[in-house]
PDB file of C-alpha atoms in Angstrom:
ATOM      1  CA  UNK A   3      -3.221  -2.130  19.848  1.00  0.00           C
ATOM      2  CA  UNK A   4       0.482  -2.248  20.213  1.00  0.00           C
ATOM      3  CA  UNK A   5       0.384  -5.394  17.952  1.00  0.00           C
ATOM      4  CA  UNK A   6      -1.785  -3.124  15.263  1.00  0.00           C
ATOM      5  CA  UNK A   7       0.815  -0.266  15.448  1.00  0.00           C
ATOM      6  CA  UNK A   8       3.856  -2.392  14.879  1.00  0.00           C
ATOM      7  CA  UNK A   9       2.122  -4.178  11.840  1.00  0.00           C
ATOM      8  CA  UNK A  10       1.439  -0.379  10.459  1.00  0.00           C
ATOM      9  CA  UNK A  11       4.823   0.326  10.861  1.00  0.00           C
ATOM     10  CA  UNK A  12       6.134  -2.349   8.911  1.00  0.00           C
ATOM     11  CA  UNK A  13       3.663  -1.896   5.962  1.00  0.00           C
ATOM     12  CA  UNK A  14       4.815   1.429   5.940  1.00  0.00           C
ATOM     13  CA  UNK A  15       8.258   0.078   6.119  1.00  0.00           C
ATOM     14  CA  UNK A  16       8.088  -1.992   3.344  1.00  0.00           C
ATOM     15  CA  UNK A  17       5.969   0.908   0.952  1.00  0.00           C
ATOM     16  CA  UNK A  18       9.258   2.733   1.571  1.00  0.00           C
ATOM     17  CA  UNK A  19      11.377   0.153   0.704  1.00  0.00           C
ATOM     18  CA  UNK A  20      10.110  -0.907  -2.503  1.00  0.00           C
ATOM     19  CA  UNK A  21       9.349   2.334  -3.485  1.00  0.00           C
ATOM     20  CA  UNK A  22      13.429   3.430  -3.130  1.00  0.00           C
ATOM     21  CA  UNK A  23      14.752   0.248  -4.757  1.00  0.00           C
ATOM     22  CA  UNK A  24      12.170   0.278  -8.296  1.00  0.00           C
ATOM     23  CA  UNK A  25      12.035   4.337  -7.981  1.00  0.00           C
ATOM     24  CA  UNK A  26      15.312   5.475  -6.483  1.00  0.00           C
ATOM     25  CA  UNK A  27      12.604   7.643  -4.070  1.00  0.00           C
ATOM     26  CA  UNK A  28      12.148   7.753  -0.421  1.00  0.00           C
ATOM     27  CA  UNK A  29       9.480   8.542   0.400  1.00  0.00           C
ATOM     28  CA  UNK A  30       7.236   9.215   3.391  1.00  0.00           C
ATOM     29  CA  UNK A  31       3.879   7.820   4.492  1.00  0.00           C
ATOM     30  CA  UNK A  32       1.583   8.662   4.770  1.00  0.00           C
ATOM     31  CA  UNK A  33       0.884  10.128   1.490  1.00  0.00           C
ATOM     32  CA  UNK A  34      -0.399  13.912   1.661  1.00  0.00           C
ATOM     33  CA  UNK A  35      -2.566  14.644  -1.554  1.00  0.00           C
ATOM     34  CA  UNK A  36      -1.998  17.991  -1.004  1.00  0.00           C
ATOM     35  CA  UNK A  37       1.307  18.085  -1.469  1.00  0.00           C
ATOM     36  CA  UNK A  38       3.382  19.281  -4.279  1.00  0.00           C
ATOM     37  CA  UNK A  39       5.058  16.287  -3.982  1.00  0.00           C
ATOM     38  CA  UNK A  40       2.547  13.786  -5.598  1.00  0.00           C
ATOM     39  CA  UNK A  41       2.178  14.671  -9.296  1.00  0.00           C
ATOM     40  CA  UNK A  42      -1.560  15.502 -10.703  1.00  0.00           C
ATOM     41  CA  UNK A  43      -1.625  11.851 -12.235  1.00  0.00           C
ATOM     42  CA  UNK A  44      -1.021  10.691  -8.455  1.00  0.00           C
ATOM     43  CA  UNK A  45      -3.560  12.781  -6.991  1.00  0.00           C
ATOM     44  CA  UNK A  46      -6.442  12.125  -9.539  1.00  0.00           C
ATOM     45  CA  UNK A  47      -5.447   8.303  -8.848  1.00  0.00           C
ATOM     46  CA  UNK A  48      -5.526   8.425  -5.151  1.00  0.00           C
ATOM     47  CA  UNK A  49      -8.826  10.582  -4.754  1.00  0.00           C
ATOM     48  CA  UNK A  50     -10.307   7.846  -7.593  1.00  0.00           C
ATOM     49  CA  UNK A  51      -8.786   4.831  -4.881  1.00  0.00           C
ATOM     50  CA  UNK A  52      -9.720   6.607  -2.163  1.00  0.00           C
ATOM     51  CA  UNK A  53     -13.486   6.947  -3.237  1.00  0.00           C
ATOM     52  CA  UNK A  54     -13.672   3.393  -4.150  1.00  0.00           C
ATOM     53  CA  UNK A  55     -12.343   2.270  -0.517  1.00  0.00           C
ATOM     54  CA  UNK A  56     -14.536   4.631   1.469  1.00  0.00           C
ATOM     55  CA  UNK A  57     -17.811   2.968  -0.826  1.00  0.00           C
ATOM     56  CA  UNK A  58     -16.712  -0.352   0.699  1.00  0.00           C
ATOM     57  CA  UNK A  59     -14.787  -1.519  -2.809  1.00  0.00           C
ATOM     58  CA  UNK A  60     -12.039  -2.759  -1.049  1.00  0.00           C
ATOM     59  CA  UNK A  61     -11.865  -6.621  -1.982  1.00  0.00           C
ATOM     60  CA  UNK A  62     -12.647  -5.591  -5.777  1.00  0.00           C
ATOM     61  CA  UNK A  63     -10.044  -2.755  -6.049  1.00  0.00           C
ATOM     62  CA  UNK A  64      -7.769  -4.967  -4.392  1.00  0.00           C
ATOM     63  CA  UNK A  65      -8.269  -7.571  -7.060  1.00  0.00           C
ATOM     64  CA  UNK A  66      -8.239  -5.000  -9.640  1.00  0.00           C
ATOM     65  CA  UNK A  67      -4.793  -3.801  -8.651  1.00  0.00           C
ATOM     66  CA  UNK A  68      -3.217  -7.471  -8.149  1.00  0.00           C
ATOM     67  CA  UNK A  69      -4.233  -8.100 -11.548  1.00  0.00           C
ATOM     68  CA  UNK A  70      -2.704  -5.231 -12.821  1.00  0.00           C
ATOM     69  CA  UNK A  71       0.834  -5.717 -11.262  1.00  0.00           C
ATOM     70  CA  UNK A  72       0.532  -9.115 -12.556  1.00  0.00           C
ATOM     71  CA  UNK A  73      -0.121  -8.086 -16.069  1.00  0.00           C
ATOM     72  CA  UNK A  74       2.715  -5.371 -15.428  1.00  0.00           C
ATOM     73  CA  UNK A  75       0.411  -3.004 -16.425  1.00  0.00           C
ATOM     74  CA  UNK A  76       1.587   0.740 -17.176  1.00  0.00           C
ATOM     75  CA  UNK A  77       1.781   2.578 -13.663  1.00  0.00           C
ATOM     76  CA  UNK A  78      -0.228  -0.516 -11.667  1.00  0.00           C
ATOM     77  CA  UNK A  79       3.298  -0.089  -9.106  1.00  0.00           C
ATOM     78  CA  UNK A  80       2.314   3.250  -8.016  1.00  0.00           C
ATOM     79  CA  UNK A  81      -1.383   2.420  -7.799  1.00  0.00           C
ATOM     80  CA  UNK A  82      -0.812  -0.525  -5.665  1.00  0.00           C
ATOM     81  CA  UNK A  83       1.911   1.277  -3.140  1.00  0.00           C
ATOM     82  CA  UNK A  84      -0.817   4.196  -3.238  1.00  0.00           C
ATOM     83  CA  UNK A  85      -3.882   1.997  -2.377  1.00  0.00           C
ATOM     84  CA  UNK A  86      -1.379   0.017   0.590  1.00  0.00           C
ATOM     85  CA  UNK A  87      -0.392   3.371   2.043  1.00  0.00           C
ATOM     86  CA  UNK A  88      -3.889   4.948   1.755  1.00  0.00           C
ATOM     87  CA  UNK A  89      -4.978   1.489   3.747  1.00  0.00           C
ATOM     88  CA  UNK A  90      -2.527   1.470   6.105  1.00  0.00           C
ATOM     89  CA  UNK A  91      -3.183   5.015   7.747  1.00  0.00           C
ATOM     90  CA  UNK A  92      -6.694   3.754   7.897  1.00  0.00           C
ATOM     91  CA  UNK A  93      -8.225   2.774  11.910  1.00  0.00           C
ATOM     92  CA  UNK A  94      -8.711  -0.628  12.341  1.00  0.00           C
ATOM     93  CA  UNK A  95     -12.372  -0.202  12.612  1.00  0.00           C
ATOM     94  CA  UNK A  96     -12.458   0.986   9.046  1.00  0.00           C
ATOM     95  CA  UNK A  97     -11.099  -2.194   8.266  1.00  0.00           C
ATOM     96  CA  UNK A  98     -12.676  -4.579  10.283  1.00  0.00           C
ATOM     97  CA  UNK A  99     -15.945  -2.611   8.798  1.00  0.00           C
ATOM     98  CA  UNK A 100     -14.766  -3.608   5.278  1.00  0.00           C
ATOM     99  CA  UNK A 101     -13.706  -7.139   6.071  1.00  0.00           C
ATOM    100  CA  UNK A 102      -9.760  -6.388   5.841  1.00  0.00           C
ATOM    101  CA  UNK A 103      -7.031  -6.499   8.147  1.00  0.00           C
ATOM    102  CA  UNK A 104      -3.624  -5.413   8.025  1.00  0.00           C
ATOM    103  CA  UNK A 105      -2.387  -8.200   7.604  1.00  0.00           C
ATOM    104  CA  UNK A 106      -3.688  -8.403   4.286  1.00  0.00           C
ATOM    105  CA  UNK A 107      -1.591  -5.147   3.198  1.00  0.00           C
ATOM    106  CA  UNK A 108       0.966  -6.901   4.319  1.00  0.00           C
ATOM    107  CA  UNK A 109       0.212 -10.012   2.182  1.00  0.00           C
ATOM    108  CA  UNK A 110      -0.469  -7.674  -1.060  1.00  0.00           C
ATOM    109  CA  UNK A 111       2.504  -5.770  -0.546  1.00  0.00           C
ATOM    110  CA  UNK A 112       4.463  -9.442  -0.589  1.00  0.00           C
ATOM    111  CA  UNK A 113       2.799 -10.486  -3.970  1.00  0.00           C
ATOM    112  CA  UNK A 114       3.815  -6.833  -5.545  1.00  0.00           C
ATOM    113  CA  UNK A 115       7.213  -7.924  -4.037  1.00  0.00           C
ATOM    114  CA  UNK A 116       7.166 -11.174  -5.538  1.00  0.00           C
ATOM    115  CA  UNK A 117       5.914  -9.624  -9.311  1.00  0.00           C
ATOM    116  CA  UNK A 118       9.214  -7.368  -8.656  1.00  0.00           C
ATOM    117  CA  UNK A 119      11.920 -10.177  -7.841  1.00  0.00           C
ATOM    118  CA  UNK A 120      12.076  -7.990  -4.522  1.00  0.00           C
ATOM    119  CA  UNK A 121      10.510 -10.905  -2.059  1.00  0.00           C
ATOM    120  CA  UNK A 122      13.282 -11.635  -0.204  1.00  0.00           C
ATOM    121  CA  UNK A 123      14.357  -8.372   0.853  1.00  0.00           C
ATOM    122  CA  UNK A 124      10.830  -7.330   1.359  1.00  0.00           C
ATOM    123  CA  UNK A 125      10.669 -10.448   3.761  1.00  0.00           C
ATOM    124  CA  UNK A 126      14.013  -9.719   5.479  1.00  0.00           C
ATOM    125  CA  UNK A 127      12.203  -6.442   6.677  1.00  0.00           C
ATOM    126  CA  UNK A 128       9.110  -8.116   7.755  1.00  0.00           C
ATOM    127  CA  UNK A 129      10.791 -10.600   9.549  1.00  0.00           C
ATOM    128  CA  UNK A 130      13.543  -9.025  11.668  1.00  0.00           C
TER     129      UNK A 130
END
């Protein structure tokens, strides 16, 4: 559990991170849809990610949004750190139902990092 907890906390960690170096905004996870904070854009995309997860679409949104970054797609940055965060806060038996661990977050979050230039210093974090 411990183990679980400290891989969360990175992944959260590393949302941050990239999220204050490509949007000059810190922000904190996890994300509340009901705050002001998220704009309407933000909260029709997370409900619309959020749906898909909880159906078990995990692997294809996934693929969806890693294609997407890679085709530096208009607002695919925010929809990926959205869909990591919204993962993240979830129990690992949600995961383990869905075939995903944590480790995979932080894997995805390293290829966003990678499409950014921002590998290294994501990889400095995850490797203190």
């Amino acid at each position: 559990m411990y183990e679980q907890d400290y891989i969360m906390r990175m992944n959260r960690d590393i949302i941050r991170t990239i999220s204050r170096l490509i949007f000059n905004k810190d922000t904190e996870f996890p994300l509340d849809i009901t705050s002001q904070t998220l704009k309407n854009e933000d909260k029709k995309m997370l409900n619309s990610l959020q749906g898909q997860v909880n159906i078990g679409k995990i692997n294809e949104v996934e693929k969806e949004i890693c294609q997407s970054v890679g085709n530096n797609e208009s607002r695919a940055l925010e929809k990926a750190l959205l869909f990591y965060a919204y993962l993240n806060e979830q129990t690992d038996e949600f995961l383990l139902a869905n075939s995903f661990r944590r480790e995979r977050i932080q894997s995805g979050l390293q290829y966003i990092a990678s499409q950014l230039g921002i590998l290294d210093i994501v990889n400095l974090n995850y490797f203190e």
